[in-house]
mmCIF file of C-alpha atoms in Angstrom:
data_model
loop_
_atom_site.group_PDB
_atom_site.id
_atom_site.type_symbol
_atom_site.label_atom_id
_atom_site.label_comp_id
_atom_site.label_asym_id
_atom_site.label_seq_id
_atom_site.Cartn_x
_atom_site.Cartn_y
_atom_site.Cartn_z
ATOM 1 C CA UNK A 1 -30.234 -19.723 -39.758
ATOM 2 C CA UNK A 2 -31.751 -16.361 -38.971
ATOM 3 C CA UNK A 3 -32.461 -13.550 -41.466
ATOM 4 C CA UNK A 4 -33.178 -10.755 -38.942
ATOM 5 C CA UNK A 5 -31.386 -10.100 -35.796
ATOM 6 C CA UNK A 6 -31.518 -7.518 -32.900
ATOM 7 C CA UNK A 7 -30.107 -4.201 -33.856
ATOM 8 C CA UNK A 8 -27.696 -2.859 -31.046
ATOM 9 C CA UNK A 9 -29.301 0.213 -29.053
ATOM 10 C CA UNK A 10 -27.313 3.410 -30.863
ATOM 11 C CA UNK A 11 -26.989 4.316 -27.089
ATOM 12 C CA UNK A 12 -27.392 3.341 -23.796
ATOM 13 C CA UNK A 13 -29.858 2.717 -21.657
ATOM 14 C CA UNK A 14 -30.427 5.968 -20.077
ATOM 15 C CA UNK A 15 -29.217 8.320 -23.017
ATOM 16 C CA UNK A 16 -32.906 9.121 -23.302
ATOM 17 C CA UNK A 17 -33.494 10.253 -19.476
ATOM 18 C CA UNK A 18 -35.611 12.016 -18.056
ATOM 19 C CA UNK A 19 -37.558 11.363 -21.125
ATOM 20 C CA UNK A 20 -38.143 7.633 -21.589
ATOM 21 C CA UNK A 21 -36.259 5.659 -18.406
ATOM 22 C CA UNK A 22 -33.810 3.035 -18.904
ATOM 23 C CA UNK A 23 -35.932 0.446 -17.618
ATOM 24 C CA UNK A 24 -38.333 0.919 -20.251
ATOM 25 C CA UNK A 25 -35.493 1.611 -23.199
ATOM 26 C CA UNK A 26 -34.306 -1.801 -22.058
ATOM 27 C CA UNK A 27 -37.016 -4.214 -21.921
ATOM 28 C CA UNK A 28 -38.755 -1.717 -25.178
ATOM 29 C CA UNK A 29 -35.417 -3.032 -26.726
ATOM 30 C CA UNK A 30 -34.116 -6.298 -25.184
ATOM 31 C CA UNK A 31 -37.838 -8.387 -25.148
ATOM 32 C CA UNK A 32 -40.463 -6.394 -27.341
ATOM 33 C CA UNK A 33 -38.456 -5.754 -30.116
ATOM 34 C CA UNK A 34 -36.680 -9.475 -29.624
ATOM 35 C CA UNK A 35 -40.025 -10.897 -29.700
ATOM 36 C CA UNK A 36 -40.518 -9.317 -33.249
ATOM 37 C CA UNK A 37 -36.963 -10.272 -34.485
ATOM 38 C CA UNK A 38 -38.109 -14.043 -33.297
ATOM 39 C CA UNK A 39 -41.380 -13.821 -34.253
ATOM 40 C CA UNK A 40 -40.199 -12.589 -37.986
ATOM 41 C CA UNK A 41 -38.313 -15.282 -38.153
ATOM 42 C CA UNK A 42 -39.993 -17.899 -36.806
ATOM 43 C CA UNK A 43 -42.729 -17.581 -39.558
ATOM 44 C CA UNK A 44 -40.114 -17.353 -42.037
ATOM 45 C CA UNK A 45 -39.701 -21.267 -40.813
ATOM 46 C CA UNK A 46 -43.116 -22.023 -40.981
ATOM 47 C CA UNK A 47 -43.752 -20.977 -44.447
ATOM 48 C CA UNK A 48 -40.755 -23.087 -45.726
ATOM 49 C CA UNK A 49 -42.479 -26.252 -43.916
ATOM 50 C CA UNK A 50 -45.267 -24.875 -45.400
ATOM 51 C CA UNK A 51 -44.261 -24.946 -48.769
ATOM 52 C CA UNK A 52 -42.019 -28.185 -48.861
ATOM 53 C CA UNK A 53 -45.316 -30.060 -47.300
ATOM 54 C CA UNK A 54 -47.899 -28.249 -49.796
ATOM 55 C CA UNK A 55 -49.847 -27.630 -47.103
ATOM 56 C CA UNK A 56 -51.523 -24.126 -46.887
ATOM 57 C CA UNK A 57 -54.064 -24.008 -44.559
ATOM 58 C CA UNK A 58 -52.656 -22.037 -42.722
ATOM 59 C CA UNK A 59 -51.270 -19.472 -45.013
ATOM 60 C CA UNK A 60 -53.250 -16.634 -44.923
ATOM 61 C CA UNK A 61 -52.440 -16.188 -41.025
ATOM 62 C CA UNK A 62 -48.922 -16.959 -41.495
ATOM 63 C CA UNK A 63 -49.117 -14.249 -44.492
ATOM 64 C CA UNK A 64 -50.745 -11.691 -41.573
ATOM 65 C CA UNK A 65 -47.777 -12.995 -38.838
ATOM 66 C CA UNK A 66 -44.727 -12.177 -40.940
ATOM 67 C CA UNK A 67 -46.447 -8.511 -41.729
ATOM 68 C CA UNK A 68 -47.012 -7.917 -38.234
ATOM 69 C CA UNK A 69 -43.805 -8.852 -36.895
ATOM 70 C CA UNK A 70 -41.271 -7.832 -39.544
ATOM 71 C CA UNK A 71 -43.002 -4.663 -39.677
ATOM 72 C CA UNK A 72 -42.756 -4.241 -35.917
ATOM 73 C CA UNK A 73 -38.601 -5.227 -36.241
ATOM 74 C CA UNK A 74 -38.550 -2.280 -38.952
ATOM 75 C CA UNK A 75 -40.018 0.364 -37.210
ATOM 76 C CA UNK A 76 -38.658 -0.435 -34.042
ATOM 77 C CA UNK A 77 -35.416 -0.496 -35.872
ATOM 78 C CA UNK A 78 -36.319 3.181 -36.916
ATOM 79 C CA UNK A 79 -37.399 4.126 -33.937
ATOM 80 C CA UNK A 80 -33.883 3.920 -31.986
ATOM 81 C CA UNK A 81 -32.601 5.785 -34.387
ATOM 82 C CA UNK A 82 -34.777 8.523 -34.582
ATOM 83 C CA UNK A 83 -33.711 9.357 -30.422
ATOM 84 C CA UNK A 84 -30.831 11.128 -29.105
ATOM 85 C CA UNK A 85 -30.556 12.761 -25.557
ATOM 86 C CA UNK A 86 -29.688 15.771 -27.418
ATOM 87 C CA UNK A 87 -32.380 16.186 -29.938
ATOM 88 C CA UNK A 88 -35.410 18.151 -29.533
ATOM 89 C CA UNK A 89 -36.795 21.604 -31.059
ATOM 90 C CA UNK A 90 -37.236 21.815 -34.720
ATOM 91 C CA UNK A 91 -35.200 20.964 -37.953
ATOM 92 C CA UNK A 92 -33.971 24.641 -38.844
ATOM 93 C CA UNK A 93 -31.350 25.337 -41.750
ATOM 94 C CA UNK A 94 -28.936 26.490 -39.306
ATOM 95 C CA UNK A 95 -28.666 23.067 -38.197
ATOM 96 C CA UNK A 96 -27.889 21.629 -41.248
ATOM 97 C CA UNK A 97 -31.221 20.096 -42.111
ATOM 98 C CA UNK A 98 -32.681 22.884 -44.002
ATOM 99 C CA UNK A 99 -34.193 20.560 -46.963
ATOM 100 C CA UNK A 100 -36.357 18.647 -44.376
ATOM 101 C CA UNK A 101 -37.397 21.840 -42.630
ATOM 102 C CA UNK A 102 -38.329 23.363 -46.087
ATOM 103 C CA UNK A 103 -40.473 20.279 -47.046
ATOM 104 C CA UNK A 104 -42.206 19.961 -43.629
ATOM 105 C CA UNK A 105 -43.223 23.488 -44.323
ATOM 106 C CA UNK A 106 -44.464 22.498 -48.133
ATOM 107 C CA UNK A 107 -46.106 19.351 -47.124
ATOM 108 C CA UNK A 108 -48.527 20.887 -43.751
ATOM 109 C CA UNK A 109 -48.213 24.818 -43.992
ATOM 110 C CA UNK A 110 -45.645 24.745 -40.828
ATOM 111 C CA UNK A 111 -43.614 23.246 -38.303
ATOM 112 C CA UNK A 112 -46.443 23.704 -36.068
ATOM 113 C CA UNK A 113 -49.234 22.251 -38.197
ATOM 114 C CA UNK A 114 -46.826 19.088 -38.779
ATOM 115 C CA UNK A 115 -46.104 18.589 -34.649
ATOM 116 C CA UNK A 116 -50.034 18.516 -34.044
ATOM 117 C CA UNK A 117 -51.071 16.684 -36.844
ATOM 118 C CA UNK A 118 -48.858 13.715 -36.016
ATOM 119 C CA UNK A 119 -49.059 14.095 -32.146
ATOM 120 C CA UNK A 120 -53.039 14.011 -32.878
ATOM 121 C CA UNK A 121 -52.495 10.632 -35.035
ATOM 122 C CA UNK A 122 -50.035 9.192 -32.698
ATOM 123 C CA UNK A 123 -52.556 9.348 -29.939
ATOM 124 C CA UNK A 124 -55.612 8.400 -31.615
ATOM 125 C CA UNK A 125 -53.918 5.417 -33.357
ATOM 126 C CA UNK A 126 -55.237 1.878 -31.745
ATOM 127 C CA UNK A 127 -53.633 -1.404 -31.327
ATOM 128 C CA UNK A 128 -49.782 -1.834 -32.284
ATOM 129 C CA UNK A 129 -50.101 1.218 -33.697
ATOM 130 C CA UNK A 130 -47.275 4.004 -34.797
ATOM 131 C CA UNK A 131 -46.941 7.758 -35.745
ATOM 132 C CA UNK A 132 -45.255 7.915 -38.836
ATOM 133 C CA UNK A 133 -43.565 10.398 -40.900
ATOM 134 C CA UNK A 134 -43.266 9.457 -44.456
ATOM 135 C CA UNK A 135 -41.789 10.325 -47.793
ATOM 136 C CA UNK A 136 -45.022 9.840 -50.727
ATOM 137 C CA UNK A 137 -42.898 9.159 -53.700
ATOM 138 C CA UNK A 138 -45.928 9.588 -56.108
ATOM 139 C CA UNK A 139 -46.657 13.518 -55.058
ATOM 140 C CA UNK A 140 -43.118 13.994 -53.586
ATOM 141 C CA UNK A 141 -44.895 14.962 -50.325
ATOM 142 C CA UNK A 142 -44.484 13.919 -46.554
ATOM 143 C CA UNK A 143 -47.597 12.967 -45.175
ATOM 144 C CA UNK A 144 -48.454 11.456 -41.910
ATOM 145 C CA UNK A 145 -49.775 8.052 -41.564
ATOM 146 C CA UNK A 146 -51.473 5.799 -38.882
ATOM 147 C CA UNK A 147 -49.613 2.386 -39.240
ATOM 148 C CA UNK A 148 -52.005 -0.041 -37.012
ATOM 149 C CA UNK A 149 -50.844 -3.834 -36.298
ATOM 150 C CA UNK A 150 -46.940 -2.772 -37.739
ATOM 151 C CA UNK A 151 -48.288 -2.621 -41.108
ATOM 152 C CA UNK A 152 -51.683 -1.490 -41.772
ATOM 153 C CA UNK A 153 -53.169 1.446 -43.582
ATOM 154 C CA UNK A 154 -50.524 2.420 -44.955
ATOM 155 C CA UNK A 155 -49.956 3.965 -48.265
ATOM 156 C CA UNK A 156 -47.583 1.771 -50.520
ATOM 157 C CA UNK A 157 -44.630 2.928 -51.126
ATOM 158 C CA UNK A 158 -44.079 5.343 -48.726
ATOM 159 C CA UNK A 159 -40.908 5.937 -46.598
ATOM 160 C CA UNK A 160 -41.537 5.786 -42.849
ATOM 161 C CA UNK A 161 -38.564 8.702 -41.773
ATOM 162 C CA UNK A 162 -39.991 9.835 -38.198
ATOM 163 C CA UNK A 163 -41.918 7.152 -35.756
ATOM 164 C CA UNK A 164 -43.566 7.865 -32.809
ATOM 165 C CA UNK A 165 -44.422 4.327 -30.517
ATOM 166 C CA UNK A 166 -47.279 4.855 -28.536
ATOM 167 C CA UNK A 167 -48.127 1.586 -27.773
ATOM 168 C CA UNK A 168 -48.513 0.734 -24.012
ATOM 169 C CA UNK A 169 -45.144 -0.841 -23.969
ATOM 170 C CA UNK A 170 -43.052 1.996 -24.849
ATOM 171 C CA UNK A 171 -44.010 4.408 -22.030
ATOM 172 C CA UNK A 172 -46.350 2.593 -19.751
ATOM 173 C CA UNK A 173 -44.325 2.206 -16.594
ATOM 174 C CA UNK A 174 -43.343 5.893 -16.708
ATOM 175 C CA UNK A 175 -46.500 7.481 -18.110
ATOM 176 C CA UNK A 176 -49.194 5.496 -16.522
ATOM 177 C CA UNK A 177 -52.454 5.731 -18.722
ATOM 178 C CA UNK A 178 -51.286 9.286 -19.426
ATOM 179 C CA UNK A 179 -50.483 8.321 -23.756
ATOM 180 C CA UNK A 180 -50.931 12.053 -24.929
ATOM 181 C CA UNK A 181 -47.905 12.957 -22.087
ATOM 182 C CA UNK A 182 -45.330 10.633 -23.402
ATOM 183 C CA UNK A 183 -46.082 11.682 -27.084
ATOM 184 C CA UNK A 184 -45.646 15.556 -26.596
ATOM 185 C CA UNK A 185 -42.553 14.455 -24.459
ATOM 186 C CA UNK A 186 -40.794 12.317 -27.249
ATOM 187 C CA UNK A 187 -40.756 15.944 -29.253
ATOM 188 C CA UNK A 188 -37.674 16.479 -26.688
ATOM 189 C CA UNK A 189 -35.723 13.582 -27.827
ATOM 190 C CA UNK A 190 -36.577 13.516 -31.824
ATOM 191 C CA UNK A 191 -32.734 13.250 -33.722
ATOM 192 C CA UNK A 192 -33.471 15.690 -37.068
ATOM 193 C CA UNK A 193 -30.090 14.522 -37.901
ATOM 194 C CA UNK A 194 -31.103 11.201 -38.511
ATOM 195 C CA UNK A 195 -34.699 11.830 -39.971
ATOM 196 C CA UNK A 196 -33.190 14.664 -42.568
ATOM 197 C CA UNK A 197 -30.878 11.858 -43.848
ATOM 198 C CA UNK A 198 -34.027 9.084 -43.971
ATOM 199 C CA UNK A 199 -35.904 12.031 -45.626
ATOM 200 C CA UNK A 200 -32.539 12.756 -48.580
ATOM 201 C CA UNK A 201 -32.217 8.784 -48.779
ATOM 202 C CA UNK A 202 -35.866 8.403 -49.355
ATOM 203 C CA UNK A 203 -36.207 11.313 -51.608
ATOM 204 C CA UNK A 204 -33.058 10.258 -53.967
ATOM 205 C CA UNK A 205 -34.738 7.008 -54.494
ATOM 206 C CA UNK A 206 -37.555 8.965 -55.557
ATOM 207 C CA UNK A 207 -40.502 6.450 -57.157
ATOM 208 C CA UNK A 208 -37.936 4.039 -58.433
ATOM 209 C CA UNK A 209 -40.171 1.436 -56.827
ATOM 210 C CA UNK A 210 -43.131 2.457 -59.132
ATOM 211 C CA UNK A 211 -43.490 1.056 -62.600
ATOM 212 C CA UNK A 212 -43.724 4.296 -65.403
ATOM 213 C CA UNK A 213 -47.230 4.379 -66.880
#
């Protein structure tokens, strides 16, 4: 039996226009993000066999497939849900997401200084690689992170709240070669609502996840 399984799109296909087009929301959606679900699970198979035939020769890629690809199902899974058609702009306090305005101004001096810096990481990030937003439970801090391959250099224990996918993938057949484009573009579509509530979420849990000294 499965563990993972497709999320349904929050939306349809073109919610997202002129933005990202529906072709590329769907197969993004419907066979990338699929092949992670599968691919997640599929390993989960082979390390049982694995296991019940003592035979680990193969473990340490297996280890490095179910990183790769259940990472990829999580952010993807973020991902969706960090889109509307009528986001955009900037968290204010008007808007009801005051607490995730004030800490984006705490954590990189301004809105401003946050936008670039993760635009700049976005773009610069190679292979399966991601934008991130995250909570730091240690210094109570967002910071930005480059998450290469899904899952690498990251810091442990942070919350991814905002992803950006700039993979080839996600924008390709509308952007061309053009990357830096479809990044400053996805600032149009960005749902605060749904990263202020990753960042409350994130911050309530707090550093439960760390042992105390």
């Amino acid at each position: 039996m499965a563990v993972y399984t497709l999320p349904e799109l929050p939306y349809d296909y073109a919610a997202l226009e002129p933005v990202i087009n529906p072709q590329i929301v769907e197969l993004h959606h419907d066979k990338h993000h699929a092949a992670y679900v599968k691919g997640a699970n599929d390993t989960l198979e082979q390390l049982a066999e694995a296991r019940d035939k003592e035979q680990w020769g193969s473990i340490n890629g297996l280890e490095k497939n179910l990183a790769f690809h259940l990472s990829g199902h999580i952010l993807h899974s973020i991902y969706w849900h960090n889109m509307t058609g009528d986001g955009g702009g900037e968290p204010l306090a008007a808007d009801g997401v005051g607490d995730l305005a004030d800490a984006v101004t705490e954590s990189f001096g301004s809105f401003a200084g946050f936008r670039t810096q993760l635009t700049k990481a976005a773009a610069t990030t190679q292979g399966s690689g991601w934008g991130v937003l995250a909570y730091e439970p240690l210094s109570g801090r967002l910071i930005v992170e480059q998450v290469y391959d899904h899952q690498g250099n990251v810091g442990q224990g942070s919350t991814p709240i905002l992803v950006f996918d700039p993979w080839e993938h996600a924008f390709y057949l509308q952007y061309k070669n053009q990357k830096v484009d479809f990044i400053e573009a996805m600032w149009a579509v960005v749902d605060w609502q749904d990263v202020a509530r990753r960042y409350a979420v994130a911050k309530e849990r707090g550093d439960s996840l760390l042992l105390a000294p």
